mmCIF file with all atom_site columns, C-alpha atoms in Angstrom:
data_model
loop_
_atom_site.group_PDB
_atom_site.id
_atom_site.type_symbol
_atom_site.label_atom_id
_atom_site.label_alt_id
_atom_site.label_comp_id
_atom_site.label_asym_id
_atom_site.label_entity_id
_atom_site.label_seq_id
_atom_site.pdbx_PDB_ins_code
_atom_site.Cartn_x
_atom_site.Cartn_y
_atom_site.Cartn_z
_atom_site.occupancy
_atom_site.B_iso_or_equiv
_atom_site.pdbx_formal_charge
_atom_site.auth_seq_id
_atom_site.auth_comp_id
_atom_site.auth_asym_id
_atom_site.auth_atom_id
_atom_site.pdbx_PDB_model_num
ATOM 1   C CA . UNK A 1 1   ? -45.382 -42.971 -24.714 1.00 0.00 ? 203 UNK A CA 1
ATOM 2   C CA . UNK A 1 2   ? -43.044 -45.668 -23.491 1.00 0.00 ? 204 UNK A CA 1
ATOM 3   C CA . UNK A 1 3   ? -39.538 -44.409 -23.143 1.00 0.00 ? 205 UNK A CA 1
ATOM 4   C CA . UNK A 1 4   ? -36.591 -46.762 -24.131 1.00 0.00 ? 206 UNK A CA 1
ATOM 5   C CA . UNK A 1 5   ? -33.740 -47.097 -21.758 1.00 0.00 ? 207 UNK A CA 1
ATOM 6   C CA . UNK A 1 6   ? -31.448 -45.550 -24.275 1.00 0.00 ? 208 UNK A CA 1
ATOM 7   C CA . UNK A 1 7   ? -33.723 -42.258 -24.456 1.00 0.00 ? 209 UNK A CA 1
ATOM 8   C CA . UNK A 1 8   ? -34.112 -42.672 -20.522 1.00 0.00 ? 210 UNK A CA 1
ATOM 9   C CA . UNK A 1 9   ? -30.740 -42.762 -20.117 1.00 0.00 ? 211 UNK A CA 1
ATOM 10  C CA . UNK A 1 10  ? -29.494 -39.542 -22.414 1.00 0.00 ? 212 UNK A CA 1
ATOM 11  C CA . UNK A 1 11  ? -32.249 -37.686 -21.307 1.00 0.00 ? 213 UNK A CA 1
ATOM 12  C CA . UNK A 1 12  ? -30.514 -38.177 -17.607 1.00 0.00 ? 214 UNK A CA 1
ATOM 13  C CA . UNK A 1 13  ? -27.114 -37.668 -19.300 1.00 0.00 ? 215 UNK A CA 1
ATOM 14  C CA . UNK A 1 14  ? -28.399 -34.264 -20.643 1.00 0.00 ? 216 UNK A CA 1
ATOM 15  C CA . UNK A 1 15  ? -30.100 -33.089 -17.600 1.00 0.00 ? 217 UNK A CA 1
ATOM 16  C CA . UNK A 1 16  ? -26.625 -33.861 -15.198 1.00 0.00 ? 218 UNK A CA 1
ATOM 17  C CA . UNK A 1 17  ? -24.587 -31.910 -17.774 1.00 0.00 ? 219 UNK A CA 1
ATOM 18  C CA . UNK A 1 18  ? -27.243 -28.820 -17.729 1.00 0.00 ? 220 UNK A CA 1
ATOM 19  C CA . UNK A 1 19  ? -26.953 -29.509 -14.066 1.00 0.00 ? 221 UNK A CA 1
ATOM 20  C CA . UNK A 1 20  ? -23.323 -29.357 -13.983 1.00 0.00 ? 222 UNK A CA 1
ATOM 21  C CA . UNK A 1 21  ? -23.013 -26.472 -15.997 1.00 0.00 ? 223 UNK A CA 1
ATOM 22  C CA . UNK A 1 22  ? -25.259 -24.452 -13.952 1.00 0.00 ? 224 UNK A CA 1
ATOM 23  C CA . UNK A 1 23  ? -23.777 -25.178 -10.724 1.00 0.00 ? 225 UNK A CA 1
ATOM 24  C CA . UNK A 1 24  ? -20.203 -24.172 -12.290 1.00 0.00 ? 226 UNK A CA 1
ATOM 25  C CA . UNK A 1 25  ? -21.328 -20.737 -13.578 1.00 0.00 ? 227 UNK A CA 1
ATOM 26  C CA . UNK A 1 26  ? -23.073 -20.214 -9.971  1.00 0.00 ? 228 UNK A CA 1
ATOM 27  C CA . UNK A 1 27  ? -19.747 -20.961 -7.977  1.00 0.00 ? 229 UNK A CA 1
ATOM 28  C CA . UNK A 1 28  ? -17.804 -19.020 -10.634 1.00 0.00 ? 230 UNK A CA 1
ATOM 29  C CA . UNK A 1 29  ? -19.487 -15.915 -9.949  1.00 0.00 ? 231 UNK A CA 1
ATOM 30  C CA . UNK A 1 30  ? -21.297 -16.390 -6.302  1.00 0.00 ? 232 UNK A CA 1
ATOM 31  C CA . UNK A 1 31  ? -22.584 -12.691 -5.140  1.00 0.00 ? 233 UNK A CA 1
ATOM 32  C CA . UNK A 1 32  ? -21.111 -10.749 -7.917  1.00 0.00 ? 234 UNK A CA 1
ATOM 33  C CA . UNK A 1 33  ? -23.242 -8.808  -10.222 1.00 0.00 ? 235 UNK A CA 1
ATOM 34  C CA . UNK A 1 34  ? -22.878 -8.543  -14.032 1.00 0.00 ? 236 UNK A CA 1
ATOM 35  C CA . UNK A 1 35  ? -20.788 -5.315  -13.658 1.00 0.00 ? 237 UNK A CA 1
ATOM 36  C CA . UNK A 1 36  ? -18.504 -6.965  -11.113 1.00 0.00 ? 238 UNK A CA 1
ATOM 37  C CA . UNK A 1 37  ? -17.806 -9.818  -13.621 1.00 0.00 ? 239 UNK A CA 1
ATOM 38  C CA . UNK A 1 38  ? -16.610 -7.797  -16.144 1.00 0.00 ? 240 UNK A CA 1
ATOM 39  C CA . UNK A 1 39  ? -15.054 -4.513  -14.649 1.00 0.00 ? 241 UNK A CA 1
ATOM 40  C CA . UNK A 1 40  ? -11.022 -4.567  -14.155 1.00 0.00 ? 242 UNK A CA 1
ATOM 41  C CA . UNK A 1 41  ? -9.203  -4.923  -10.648 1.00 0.00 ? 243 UNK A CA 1
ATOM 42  C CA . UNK A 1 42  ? -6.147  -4.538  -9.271  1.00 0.00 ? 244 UNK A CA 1
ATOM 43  C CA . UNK A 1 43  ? -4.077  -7.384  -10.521 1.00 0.00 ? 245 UNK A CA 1
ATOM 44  C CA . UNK A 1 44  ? -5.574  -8.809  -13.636 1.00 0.00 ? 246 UNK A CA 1
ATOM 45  C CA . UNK A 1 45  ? -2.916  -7.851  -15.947 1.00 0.00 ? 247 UNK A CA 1
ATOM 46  C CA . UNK A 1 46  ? -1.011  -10.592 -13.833 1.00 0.00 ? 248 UNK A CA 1
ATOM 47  C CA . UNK A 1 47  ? -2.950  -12.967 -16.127 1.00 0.00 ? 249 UNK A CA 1
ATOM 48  C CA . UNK A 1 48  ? -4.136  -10.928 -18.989 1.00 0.00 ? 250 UNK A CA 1
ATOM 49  C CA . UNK A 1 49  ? -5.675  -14.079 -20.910 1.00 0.00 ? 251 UNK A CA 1
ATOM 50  C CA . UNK A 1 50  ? -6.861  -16.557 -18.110 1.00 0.00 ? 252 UNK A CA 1
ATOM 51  C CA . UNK A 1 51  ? -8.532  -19.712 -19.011 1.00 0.00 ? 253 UNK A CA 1
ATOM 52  C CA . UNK A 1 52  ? -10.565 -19.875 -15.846 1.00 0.00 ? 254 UNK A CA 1
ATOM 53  C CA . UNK A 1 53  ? -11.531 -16.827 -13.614 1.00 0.00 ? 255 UNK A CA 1
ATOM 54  C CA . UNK A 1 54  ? -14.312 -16.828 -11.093 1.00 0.00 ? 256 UNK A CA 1
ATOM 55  C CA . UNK A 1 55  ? -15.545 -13.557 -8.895  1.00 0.00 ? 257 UNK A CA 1
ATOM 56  C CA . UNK A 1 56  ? -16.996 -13.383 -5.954  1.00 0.00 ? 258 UNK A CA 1
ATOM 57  C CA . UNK A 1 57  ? -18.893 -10.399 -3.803  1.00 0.00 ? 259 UNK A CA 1
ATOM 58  C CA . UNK A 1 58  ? -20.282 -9.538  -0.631  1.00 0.00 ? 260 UNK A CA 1
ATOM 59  C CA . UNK A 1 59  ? -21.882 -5.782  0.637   1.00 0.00 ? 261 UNK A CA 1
ATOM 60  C CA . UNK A 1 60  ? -19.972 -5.390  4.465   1.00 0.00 ? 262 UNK A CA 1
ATOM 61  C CA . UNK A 1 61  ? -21.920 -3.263  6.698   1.00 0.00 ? 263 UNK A CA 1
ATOM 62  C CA . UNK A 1 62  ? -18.716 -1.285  7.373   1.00 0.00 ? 264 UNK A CA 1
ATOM 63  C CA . UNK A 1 63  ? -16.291 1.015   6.039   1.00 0.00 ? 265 UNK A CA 1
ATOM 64  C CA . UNK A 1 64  ? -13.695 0.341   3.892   1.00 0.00 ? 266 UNK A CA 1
ATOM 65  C CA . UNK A 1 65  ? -11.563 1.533   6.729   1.00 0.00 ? 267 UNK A CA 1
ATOM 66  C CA . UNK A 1 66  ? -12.610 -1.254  9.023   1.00 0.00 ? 268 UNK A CA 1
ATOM 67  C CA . UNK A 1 67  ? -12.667 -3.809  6.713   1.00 0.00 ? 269 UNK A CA 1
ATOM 68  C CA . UNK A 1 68  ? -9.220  -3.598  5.298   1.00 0.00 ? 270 UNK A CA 1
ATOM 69  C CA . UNK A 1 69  ? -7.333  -4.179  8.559   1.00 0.00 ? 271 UNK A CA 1
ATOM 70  C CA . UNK A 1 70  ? -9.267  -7.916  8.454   1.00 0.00 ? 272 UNK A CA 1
ATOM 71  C CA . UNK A 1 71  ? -7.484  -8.331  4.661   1.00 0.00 ? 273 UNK A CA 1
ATOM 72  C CA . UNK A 1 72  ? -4.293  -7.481  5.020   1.00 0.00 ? 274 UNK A CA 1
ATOM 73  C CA . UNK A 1 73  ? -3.566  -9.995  7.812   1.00 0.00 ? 275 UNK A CA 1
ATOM 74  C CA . UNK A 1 74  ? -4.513  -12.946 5.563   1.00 0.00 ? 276 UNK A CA 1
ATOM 75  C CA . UNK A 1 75  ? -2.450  -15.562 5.897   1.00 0.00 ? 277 UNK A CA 1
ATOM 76  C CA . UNK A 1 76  ? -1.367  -18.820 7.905   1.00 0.00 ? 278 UNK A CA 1
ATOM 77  C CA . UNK A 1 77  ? 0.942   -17.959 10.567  1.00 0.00 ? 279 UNK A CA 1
ATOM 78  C CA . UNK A 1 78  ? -1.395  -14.409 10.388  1.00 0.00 ? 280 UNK A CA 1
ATOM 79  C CA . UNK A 1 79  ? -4.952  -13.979 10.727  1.00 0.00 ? 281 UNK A CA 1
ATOM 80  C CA . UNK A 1 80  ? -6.055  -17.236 9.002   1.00 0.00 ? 282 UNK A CA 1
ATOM 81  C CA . UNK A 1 81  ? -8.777  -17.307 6.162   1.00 0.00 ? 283 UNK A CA 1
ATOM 82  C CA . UNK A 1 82  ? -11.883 -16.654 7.997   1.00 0.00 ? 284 UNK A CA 1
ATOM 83  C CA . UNK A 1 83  ? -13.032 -19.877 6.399   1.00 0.00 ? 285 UNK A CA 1
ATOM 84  C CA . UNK A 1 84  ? -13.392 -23.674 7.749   1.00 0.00 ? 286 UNK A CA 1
ATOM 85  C CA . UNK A 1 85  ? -9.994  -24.373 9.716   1.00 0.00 ? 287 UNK A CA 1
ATOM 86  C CA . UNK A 1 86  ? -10.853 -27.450 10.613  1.00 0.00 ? 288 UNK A CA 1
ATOM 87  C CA . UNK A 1 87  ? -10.925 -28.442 6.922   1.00 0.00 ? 289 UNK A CA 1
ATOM 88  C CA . UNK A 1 88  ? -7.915  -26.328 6.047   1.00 0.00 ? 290 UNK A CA 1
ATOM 89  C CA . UNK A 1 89  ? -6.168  -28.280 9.235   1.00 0.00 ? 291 UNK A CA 1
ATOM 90  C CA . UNK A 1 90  ? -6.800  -31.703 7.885   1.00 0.00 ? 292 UNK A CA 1
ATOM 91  C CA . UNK A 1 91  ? -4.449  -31.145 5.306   1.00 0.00 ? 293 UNK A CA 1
ATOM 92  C CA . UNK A 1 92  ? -1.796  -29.758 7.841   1.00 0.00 ? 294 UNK A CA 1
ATOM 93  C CA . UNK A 1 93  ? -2.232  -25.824 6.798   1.00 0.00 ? 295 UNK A CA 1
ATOM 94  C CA . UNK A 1 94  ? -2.353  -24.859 10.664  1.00 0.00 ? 296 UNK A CA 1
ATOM 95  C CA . UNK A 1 95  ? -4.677  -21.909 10.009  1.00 0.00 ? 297 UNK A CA 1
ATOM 96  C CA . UNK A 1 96  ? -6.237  -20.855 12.857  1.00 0.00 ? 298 UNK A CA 1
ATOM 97  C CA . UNK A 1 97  ? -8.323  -17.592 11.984  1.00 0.00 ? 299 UNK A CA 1
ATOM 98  C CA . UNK A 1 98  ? -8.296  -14.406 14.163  1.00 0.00 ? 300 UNK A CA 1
ATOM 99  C CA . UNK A 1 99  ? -10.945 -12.705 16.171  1.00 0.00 ? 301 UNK A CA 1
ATOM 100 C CA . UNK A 1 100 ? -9.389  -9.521  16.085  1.00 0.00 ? 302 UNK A CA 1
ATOM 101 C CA . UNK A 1 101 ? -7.602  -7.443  14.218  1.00 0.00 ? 303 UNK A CA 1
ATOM 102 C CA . UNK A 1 102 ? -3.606  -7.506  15.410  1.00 0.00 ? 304 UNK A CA 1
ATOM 103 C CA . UNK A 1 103 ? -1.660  -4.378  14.939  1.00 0.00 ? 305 UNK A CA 1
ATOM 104 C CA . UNK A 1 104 ? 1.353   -7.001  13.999  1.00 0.00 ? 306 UNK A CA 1
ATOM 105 C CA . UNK A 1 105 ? 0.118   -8.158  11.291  1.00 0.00 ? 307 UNK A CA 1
ATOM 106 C CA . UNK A 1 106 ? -1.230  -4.774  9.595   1.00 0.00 ? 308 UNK A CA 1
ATOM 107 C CA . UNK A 1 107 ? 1.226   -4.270  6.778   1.00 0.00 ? 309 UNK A CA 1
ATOM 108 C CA . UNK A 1 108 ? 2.355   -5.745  3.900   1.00 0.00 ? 310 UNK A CA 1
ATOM 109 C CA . UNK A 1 109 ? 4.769   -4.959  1.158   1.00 0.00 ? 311 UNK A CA 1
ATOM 110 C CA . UNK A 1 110 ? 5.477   -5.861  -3.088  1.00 0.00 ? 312 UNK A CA 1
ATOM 111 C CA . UNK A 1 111 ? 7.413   -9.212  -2.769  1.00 0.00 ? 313 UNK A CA 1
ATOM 112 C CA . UNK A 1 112 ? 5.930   -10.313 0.744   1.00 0.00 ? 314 UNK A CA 1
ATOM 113 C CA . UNK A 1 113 ? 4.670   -13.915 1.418   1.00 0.00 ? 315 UNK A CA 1
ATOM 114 C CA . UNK A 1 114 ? 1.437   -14.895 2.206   1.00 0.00 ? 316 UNK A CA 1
ATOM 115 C CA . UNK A 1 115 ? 1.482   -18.664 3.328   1.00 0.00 ? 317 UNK A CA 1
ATOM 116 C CA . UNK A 1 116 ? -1.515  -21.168 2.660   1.00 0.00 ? 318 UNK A CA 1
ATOM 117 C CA . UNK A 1 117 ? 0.435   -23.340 4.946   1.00 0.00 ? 319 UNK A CA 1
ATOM 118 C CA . UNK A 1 118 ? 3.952   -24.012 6.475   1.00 0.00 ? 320 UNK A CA 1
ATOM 119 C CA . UNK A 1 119 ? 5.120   -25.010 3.344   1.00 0.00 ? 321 UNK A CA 1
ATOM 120 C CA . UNK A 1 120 ? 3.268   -23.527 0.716   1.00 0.00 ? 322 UNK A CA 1
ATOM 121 C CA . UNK A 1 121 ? 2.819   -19.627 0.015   1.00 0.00 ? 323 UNK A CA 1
ATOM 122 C CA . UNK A 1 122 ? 2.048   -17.315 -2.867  1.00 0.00 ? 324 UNK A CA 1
ATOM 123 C CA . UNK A 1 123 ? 3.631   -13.299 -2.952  1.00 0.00 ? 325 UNK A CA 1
ATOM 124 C CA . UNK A 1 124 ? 2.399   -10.144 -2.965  1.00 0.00 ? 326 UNK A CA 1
ATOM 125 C CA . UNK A 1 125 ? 2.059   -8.518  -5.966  1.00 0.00 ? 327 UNK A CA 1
ATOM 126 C CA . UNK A 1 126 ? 0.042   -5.691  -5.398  1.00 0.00 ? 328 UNK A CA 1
ATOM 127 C CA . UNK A 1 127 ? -1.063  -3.713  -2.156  1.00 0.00 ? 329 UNK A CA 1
ATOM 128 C CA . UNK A 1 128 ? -3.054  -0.382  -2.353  1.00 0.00 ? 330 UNK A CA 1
ATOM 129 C CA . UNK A 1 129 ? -4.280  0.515   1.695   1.00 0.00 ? 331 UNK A CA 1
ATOM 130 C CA . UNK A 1 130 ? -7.382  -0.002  2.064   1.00 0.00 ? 332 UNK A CA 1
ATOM 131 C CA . UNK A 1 131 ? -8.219  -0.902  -1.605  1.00 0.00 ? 333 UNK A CA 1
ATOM 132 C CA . UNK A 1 132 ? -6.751  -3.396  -2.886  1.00 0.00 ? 334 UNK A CA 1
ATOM 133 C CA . UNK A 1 133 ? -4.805  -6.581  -2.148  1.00 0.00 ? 335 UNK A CA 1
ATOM 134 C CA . UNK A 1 134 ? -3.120  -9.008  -4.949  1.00 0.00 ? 336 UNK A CA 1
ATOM 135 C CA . UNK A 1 135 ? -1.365  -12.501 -4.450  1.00 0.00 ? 337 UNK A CA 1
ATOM 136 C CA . UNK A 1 136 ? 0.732   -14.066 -6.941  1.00 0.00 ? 338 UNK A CA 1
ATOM 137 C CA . UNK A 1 137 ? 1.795   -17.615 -7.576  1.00 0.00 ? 339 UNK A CA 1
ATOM 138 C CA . UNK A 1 138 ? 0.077   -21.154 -8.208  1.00 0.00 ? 340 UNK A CA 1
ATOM 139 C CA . UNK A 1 139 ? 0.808   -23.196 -5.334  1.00 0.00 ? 341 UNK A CA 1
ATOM 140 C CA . UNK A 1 140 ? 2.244   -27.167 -6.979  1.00 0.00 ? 342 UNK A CA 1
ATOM 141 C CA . UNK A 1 141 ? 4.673   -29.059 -4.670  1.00 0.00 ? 343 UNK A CA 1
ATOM 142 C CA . UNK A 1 142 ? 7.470   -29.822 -5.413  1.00 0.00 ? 344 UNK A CA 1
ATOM 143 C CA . UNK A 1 143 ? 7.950   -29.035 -9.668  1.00 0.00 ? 345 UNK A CA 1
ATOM 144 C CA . UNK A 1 144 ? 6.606   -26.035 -11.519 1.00 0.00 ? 346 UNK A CA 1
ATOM 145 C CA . UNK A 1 145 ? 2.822   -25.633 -11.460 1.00 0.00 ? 347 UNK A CA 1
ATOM 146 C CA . UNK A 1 146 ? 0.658   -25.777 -14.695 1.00 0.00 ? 348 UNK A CA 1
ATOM 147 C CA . UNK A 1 147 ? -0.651  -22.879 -14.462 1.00 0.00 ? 349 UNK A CA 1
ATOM 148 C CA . UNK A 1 148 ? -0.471  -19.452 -13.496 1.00 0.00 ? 350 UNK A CA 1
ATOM 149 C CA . UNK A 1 149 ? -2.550  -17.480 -10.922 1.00 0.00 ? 351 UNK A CA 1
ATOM 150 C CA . UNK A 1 150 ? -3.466  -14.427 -9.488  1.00 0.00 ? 352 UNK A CA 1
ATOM 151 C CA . UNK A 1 151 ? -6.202  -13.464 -6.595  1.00 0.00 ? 353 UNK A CA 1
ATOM 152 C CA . UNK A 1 152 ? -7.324  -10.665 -5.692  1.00 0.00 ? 354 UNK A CA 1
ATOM 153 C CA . UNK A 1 153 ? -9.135  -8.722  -3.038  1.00 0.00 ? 355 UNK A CA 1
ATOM 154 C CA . UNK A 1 154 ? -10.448 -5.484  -4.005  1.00 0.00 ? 356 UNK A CA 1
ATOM 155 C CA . UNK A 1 155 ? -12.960 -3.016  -1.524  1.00 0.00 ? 357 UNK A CA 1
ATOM 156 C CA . UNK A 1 156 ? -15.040 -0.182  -2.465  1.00 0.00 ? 358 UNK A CA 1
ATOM 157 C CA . UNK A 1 157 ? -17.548 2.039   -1.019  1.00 0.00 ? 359 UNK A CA 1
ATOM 158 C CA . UNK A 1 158 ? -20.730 1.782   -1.425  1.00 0.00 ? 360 UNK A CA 1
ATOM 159 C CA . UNK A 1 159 ? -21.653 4.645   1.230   1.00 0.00 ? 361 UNK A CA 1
ATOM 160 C CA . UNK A 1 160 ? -19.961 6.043   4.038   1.00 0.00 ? 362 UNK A CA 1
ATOM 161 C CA . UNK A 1 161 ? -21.093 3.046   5.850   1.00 0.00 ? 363 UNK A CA 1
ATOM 162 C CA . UNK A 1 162 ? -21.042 0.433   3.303   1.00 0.00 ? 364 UNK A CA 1
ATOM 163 C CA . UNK A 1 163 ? -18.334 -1.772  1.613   1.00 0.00 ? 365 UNK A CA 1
ATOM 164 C CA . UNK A 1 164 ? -18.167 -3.952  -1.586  1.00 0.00 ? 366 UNK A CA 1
ATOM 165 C CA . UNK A 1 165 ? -15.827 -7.248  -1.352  1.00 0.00 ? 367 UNK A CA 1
ATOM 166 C CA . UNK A 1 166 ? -14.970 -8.488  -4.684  1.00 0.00 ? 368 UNK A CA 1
ATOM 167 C CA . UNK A 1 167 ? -12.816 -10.993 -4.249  1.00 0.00 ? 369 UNK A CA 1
ATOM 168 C CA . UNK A 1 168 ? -11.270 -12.317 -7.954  1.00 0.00 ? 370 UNK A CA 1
ATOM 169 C CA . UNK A 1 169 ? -9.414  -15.963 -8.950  1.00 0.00 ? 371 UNK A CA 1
ATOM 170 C CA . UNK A 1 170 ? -7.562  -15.779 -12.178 1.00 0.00 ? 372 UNK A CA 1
ATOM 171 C CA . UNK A 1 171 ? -6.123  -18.975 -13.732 1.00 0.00 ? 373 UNK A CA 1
ATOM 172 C CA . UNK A 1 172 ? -3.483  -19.110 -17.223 1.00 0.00 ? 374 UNK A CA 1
ATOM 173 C CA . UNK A 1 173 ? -3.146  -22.958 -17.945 1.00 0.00 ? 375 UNK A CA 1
ATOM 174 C CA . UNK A 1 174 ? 0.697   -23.502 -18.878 1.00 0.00 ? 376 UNK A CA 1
ATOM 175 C CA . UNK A 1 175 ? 0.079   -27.347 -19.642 1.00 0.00 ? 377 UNK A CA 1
ATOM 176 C CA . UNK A 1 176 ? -2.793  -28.965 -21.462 1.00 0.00 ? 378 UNK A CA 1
ATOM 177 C CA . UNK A 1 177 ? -3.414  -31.129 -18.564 1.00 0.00 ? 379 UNK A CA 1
ATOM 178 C CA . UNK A 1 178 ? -3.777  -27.919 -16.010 1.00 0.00 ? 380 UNK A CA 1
ATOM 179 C CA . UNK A 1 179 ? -7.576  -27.451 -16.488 1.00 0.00 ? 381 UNK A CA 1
ATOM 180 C CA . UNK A 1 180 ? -8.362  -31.115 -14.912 1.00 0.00 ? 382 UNK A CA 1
ATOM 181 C CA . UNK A 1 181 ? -6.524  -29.579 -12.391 1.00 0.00 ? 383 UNK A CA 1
ATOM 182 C CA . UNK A 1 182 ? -7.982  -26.530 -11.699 1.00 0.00 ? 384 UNK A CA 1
ATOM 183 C CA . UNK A 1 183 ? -11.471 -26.923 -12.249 1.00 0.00 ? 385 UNK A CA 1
ATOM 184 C CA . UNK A 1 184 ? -11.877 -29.713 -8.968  1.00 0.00 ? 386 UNK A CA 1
ATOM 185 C CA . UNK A 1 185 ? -9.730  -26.788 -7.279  1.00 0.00 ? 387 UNK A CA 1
ATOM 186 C CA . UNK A 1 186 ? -12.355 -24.133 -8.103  1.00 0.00 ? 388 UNK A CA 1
ATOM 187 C CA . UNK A 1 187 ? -15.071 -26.094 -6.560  1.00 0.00 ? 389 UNK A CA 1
ATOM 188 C CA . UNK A 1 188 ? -13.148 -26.143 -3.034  1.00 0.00 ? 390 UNK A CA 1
ATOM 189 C CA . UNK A 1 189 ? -12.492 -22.567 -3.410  1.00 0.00 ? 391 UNK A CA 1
ATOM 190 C CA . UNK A 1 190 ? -15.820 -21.982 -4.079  1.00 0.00 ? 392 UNK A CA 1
ATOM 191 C CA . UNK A 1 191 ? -17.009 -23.329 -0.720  1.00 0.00 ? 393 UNK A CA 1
ATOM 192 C CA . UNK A 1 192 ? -13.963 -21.771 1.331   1.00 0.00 ? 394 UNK A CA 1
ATOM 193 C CA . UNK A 1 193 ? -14.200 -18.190 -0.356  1.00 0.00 ? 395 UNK A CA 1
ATOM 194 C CA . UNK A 1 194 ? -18.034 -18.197 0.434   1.00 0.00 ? 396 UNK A CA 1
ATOM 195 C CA . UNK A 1 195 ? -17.252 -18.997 3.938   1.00 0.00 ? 397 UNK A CA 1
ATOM 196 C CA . UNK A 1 196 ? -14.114 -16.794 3.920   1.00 0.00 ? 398 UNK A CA 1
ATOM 197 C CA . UNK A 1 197 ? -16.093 -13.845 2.858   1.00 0.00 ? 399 UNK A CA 1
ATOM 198 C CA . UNK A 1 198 ? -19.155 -13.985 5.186   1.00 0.00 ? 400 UNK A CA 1
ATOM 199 C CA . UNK A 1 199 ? -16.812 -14.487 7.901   1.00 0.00 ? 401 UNK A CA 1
ATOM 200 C CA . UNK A 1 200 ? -14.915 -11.546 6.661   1.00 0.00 ? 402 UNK A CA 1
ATOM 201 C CA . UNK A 1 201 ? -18.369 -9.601  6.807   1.00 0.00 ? 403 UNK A CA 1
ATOM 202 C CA . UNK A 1 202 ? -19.220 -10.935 10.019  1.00 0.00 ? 404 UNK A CA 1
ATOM 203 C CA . UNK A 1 203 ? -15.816 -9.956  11.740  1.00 0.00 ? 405 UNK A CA 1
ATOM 204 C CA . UNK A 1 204 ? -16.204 -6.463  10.268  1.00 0.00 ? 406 UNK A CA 1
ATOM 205 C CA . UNK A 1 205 ? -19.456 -5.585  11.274  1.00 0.00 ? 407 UNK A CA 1
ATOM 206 C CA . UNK A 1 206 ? -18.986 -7.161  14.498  1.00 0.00 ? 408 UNK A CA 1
ATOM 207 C CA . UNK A 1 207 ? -16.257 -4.415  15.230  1.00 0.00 ? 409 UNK A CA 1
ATOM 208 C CA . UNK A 1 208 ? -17.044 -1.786  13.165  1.00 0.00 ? 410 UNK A CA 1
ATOM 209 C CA . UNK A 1 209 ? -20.177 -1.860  15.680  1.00 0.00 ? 411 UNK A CA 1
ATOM 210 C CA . UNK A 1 210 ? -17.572 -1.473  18.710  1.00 0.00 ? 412 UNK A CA 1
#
């Protein structure tokens, strides 16, 4: 049967959106498993209601112990992100991401900032050694953002020897316009939290092995 370019053409239409839609639940939830997407951490009463929230896991051949000191040094100015500087440093964040774990940059208190870059930063809101990490505050320049946000960075045992990274994004639009904001945004979170977290993995193993 002949197809007419009309039916060609939504049956392309309809296949990009299914596309689409799979990709987006995917990123939204890379690594994490069923239970993960729906258990409470640290830091979601932040944003109780959120429009958009994606999770994401890894398993860290380590202990919590020896993963934790990599988290709590987040930060530009810190330890970096773990993830693709030389991305980040095209848009001027000068992140340059440790090697090793600094004992300078191994504590952090309520109310603390956490820079992105030079001029851009969200607080700590929660910190629970060696559990649980939680940053507060959509990052707009220059006027309020449209949204509100919360990430967090929880760790739990699996075995004496084993960790579980769940690492959560919580979004609360404040303006209608917020979500054609946000959702491009998740996308390059997507691909610098998967990076961040195996390099998080990688720098972990790498010295709990030492």
């Amino acid at each position: 049967m002949t197809r007419t370019p009309r039916v060609s053409s939504l049956i392309t239409s309809m296949a990009v959106v299914a596309a689409v839609f799979v990709l987006r639940r995917w990123q939204l939830r890379w690594g994490a498993t069923d239970a993960e997407m729906t258990e409470p951490l640290p830091g979601d009463e932040l944003v109780p209601d959120p429009d958009l929230a994606a999770t994401r896991a890894i398993t860290i051949d380590a202990r919590v112990d020896d993963v934790w000191p990599w988290i709590v040094q987040l930060g530009q100015g810190r330890g970096g992100f773990y993830s693709y500087d030389r991305l980040e440093n095209l848009a001027g964040c000068d992140i340059h991401s440790a090697l090793q774990v600094n004992p300078d940059w191994q504590r952090l208190d309520v109310g603390d900032a956490v820079r992105l870059a030079p001029e851009l930063a969200v607080n700590v809101a929660v910190v629970k050694p060696p559990n649980a990490l939680v940053l507060q505050g959509a990052v707009w320049p220059g006027a309020a953002a449209p949204y509100d946000f919360s990430w967090t960075f929880d760790l739990s045992p699996v075995s004496a020897t084993t960790t579980r990274l769940v690492v959560r994004e919580r979004y609360a639009y404040t303006r209608w316009w917020a979500r054609f904001v946000v959702e491009p945004v998740t996308v390059v979170s997507f691909v610098m939290s998967h990076r961040m977290l195996r390099g998080i993995r990688d720098r972990a193993e790498q010295s709990d092995q030492r």
